[in-house]
Short mmCIF file of C-alpha atoms in Angstrom, two decimals:
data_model
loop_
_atom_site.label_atom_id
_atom_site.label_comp_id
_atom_site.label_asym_id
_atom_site.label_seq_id
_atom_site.Cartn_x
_atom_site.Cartn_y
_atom_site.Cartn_z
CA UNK A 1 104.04 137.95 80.93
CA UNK A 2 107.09 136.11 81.86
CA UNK A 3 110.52 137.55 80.99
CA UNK A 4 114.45 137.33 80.69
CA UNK A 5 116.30 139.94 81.20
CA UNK A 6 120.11 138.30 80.43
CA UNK A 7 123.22 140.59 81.67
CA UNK A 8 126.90 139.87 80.82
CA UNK A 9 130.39 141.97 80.94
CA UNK A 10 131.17 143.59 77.83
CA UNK A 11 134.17 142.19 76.21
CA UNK A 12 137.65 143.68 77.16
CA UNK A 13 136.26 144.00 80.60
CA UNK A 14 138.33 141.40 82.85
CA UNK A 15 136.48 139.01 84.46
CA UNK A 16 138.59 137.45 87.03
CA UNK A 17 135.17 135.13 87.91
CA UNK A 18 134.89 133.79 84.63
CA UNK A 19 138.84 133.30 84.48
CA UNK A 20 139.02 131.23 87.70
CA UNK A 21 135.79 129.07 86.79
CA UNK A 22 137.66 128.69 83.05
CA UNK A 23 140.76 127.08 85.54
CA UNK A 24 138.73 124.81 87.40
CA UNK A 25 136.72 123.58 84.15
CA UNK A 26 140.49 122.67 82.58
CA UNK A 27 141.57 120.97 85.80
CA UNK A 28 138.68 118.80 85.59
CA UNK A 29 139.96 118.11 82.22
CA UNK A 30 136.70 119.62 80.32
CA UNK A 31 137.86 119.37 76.91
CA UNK A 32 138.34 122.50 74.59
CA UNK A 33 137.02 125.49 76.85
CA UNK A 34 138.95 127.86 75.43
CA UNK A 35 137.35 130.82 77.44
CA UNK A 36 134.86 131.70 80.24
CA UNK A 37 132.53 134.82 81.04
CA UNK A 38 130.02 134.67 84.02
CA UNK A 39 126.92 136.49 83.76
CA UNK A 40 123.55 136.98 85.55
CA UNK A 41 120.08 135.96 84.51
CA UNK A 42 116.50 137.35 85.93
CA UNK A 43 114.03 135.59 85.58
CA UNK A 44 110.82 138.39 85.78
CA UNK A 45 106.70 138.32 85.89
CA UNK A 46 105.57 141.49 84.64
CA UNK A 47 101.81 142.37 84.18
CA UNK A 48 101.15 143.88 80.37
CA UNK A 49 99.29 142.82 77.57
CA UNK A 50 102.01 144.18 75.28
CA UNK A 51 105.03 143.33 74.21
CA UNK A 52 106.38 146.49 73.40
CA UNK A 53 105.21 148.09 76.13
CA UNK A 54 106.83 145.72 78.06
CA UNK A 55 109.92 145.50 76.75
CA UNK A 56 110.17 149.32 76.71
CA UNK A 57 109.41 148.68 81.01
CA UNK A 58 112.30 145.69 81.41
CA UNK A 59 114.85 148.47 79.38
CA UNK A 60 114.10 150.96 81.89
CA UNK A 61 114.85 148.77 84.60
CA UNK A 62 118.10 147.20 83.16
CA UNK A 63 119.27 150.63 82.44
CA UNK A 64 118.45 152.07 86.05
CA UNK A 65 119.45 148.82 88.18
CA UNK A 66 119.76 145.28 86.90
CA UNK A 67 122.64 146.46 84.75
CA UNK A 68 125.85 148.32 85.33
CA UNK A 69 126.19 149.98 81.50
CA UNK A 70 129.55 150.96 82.44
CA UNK A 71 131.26 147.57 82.21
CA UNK A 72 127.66 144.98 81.35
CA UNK A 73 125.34 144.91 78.29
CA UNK A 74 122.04 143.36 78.74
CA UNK A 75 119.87 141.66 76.63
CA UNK A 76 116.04 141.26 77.10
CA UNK A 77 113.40 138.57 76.14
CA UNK A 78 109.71 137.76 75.98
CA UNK A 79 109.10 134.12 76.92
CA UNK W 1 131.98 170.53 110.97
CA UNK W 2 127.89 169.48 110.73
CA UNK W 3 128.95 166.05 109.29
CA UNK W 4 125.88 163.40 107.90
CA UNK W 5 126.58 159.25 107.98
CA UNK W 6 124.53 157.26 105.98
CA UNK W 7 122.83 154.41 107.06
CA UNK W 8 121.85 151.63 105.06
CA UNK W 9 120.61 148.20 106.02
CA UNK W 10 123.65 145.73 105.92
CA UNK W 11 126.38 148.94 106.36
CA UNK W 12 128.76 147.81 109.47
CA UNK W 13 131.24 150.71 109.57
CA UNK W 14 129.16 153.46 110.37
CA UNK W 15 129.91 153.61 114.11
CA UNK W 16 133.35 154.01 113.58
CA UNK W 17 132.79 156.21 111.02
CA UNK W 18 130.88 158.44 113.41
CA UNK W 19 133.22 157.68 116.19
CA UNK W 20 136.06 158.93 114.12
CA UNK W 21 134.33 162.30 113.01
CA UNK W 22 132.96 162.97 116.30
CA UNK W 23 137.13 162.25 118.11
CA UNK W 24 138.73 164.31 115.56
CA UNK W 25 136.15 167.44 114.56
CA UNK W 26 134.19 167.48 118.51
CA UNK W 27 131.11 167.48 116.73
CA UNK W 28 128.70 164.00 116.76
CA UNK W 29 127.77 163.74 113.37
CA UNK W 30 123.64 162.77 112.49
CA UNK W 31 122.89 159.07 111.17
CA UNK W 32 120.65 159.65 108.43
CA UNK W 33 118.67 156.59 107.82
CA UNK W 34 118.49 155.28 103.51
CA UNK W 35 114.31 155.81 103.32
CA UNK W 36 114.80 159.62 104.77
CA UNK W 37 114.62 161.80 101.79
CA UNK W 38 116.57 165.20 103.26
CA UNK W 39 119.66 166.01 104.77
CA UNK W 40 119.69 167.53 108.24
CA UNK W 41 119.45 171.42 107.79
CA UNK W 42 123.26 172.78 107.47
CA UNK W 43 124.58 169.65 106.39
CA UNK W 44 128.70 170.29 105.36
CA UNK W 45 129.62 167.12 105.00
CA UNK W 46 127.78 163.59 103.90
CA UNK W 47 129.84 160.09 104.24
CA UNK W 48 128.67 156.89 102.88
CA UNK W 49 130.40 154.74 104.97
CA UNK W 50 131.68 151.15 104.52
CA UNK W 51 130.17 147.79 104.92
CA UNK W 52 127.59 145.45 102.86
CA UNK W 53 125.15 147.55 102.45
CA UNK W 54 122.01 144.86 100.89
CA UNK W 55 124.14 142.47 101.36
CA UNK W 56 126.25 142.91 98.41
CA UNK W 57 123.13 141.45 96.43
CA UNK W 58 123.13 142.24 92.61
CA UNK W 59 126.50 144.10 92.34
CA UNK W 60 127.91 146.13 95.40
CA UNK W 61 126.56 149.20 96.33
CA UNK W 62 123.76 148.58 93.81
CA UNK W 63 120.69 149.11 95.39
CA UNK W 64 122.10 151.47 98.21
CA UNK W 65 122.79 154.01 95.30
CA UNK W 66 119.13 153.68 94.38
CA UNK W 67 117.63 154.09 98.14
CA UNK W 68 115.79 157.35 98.50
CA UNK W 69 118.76 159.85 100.42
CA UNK W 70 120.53 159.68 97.54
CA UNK W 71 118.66 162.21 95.39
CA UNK W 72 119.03 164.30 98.37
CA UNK W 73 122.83 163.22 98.39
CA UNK W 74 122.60 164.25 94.33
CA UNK W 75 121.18 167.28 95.35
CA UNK W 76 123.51 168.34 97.72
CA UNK W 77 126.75 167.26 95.65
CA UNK W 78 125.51 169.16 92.81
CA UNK W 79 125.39 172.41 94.51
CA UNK W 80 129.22 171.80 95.95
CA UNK W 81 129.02 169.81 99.28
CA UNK W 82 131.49 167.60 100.47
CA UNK W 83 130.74 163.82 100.27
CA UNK W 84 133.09 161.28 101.53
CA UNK W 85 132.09 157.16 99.94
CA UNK W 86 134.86 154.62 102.31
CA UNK W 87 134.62 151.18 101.41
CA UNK W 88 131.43 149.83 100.43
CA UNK W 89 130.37 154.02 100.23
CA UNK W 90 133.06 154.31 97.13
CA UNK W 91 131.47 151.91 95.39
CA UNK W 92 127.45 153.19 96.27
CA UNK W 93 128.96 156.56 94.85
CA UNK W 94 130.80 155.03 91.60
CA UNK W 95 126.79 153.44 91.31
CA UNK W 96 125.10 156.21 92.28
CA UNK W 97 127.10 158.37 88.91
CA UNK W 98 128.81 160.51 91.52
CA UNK W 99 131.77 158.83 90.67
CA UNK W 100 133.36 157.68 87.28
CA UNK W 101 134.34 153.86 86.72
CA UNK W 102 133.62 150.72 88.73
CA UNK W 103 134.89 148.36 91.95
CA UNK W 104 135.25 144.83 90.42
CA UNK W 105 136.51 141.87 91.98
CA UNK W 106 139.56 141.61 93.20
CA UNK W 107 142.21 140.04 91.07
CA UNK W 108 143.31 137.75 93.08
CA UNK W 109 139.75 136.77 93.91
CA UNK W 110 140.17 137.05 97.35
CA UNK W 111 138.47 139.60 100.06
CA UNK W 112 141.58 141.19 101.45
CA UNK W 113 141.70 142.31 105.39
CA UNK W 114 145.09 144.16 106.03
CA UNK W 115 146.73 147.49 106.23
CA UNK W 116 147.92 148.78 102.88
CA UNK W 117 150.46 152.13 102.11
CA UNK W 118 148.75 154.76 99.95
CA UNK W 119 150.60 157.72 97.96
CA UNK W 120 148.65 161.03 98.70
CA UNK W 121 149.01 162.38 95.39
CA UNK W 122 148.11 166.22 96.23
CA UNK W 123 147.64 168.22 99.11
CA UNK W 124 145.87 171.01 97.95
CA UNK W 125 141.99 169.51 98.55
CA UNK W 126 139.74 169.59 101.33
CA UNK W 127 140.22 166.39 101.72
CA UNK W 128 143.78 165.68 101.53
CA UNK W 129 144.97 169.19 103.05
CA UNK W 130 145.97 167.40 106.47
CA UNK W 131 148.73 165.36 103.86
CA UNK W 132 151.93 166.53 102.06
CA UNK W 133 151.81 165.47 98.26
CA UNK W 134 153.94 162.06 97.99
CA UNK W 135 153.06 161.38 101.56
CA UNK W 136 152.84 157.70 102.49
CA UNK W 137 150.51 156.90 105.17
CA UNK W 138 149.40 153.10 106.39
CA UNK W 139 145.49 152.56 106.96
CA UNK W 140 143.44 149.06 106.58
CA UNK W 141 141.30 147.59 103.62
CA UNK W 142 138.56 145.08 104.28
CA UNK W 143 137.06 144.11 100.64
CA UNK W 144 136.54 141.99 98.01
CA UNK W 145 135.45 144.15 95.28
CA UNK W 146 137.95 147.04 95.00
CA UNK W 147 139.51 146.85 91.74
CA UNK W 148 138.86 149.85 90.40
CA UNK W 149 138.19 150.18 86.51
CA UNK W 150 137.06 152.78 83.92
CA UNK W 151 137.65 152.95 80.19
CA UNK W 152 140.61 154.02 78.79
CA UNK W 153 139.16 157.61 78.11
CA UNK W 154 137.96 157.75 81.71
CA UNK W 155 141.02 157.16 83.26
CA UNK W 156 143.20 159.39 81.12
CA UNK W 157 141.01 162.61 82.44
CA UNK W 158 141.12 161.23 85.82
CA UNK W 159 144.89 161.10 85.63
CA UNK W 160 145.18 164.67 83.30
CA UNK W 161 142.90 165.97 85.69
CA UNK W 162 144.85 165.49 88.61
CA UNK W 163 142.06 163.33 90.46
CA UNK W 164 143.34 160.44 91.68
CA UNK W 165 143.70 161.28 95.29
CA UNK W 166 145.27 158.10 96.52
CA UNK W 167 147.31 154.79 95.22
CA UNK W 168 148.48 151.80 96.60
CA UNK W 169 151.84 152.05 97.41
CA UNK W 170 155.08 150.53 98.43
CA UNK W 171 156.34 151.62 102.19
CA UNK W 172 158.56 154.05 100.34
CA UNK W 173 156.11 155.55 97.72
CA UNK W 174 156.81 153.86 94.74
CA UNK W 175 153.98 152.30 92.86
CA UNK W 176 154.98 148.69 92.16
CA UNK W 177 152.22 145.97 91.23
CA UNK W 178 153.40 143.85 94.31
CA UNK W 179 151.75 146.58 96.30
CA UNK W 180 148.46 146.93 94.32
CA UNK W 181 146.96 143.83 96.51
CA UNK W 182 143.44 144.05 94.59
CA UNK W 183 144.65 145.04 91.02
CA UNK W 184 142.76 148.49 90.19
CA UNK W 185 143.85 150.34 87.51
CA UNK W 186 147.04 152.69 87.68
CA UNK W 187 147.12 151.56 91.26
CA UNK W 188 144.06 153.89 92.03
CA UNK W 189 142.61 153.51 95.73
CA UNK W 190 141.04 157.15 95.34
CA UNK W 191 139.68 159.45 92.93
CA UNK W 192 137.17 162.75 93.17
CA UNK W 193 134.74 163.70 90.55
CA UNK W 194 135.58 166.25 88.48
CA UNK W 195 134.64 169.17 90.86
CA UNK W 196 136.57 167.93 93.35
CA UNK W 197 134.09 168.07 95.96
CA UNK W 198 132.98 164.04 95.96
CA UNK W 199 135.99 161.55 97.28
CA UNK W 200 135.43 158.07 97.10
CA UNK W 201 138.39 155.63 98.35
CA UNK W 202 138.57 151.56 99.27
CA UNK W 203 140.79 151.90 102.46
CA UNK W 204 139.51 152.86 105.56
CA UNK W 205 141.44 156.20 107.15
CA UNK W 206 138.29 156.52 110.38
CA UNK W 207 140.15 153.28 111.33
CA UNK W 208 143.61 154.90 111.92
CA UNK W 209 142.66 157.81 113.94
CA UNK W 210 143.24 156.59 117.44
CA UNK W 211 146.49 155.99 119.22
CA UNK W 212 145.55 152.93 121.30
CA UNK W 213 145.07 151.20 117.45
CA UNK W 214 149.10 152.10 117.26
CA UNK W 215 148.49 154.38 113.92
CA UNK W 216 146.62 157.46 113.54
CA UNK W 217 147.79 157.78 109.24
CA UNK W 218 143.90 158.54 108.75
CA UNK W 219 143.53 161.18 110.85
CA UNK W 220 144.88 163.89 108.08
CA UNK W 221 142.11 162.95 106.23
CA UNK W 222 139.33 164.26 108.55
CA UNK W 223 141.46 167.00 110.07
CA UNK W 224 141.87 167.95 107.22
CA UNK W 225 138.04 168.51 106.32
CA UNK W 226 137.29 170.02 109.53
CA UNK W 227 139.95 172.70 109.06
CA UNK W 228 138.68 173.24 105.64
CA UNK W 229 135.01 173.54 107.10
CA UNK W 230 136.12 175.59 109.66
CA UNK W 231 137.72 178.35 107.77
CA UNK W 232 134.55 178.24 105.22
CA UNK W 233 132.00 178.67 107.67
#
């Protein structure tokens, strides 16, 4: 089963990444950005007939490591 | 002083770390390799020590919170023992859930190599016993990610609490923004968990220890520790 498990910074969290790449999008006069906020993707094979199953696998393993829950909030899909 | 330095692949700052300990307590403290899953018997003291531990991959100190000496390292916190995180070991410790809050980028968005003044907030803790309270002391930073933040709630028991052990500082003590070079919160370059016994801080002290470097500001730090050892044992 192929995966995505998508991770971004929960809002209110600064994100001085996303702020500098929002900068560099204006200077090369993108049109209408009006804000930025960098994330991660992983992109995961995972054996399991399942869905559920496997989703209930992929939480576990944002919740332990692929996310930091203190400042990110993760979101997880089947493909 | 039985100290333990943690090694994990892509750490850097270990040697001085151990050079540091061993110059100011006498005693050569054990490397304990990530995989190993105990302490060395008698243990009193565990540093996670700075550097790029995994390369910074994923967020820093990430997977080096997750390598198997940590449950020992858990373990050992739980039942009172003194851990020290420096560096890239502050934020392994904020990952690991020793510590509250996290080390983001720096503000500026640039890694920042210099020597910084920190305001010892208290001196009545094992670690910052060798300090008076409002002391200023000079000792390098070397990082990218140390802008420390927690939520609001978090960092208003830190601060009622008493345990934020160091800030960045002005020469003379006051905390201005023009002197918080990476942007963390309240100005925070230190804080202990709330027994007191886990310290995790962004500046490096073991590299101010020696008088040929021209400063020895660190050395409080870990004569401090040794002193408090010392009488405990």
């Amino acid at each position: 089963m192929k995966a995505r498990v998508t991770v971004t910074l929960k809002s209110g969290v600064l994100d001085p990444q996303g702020k500098a790449i929002e900068g560099a999008l204006k200077s090369l006069g993108v049109d209408g950005v009006s804000s930025v906020r960098q994330g991660k993707v992983f992109d995961i094979e995972i054996d399991g007939a399942e869905k559920a199953v496997v989703e209930a696998t992929l939480k576990a393993a944002a919740d332990k490591l692929l996310a930091n829950t203190v400042i990110e909030n993760y979101r997880i899909e089947i493909v | 002083m039985k100290s333990a330095v943690l090694v994990f692949p892509g750490i850097n700052r270990e040697r001085d770390m151990a050079r540091t300990l061993k110059l100011v307590s006498g005693v050569e403290p054990a490397m304990v390799w990530h995989a190993d899953t105990e302490l060395p018997k008698g243990t009193d003291l565990v540093v996670v020590p700075g550097g790029f531990s995994y390369g910074d991959y994923l967020r820093c100190g990430a997977i080096a919170a997750r390598a198997p000496i940590m449950d020992a390292v858990r373990s050992f916190a739980a039942k009172g023992g003194l851990v020290l995180g420096v560096c890239n070991g502050f934020q392994i410790l904020c990952e690991s859930g020793l510590l509250p809050g996290v080390l983001m980028r720096n503000s500026q968005l640039r890694f920042i190599c210099r020597d910084v003044y920190l305001r010892v907030e208290r001196s009545d803790t094992p670690f910052t016993r060798g300090y008076n309270a409002g002391q200023v002391i000079r000792v390098p930073v070397a990082h990218g990610e140390g802008n420390y933040i927690a939520d609001g709630e978090t960092i208003a028991r830190l601060e009622g609490e008493g345990r934020v052990m160091f800030r960045y500082a002005a020469p003379d003590g006051m905390i201005d923004p023009n002197w918080n070079h990476n942007g963390a919160m309240n100005a925070i370059a230190g804080i202990v968990n709330d027994a007191g016994n886990v310290l995790g801080m962004m500046p490096h002290p073991e590299n101010h220890v020696d008088p040929a470097i021209g400063c020895t500001d660190g050395r409080g730090l870990f004569a401090g520790l040794a002193e408090h050892l010392a009488k405990a044992a």
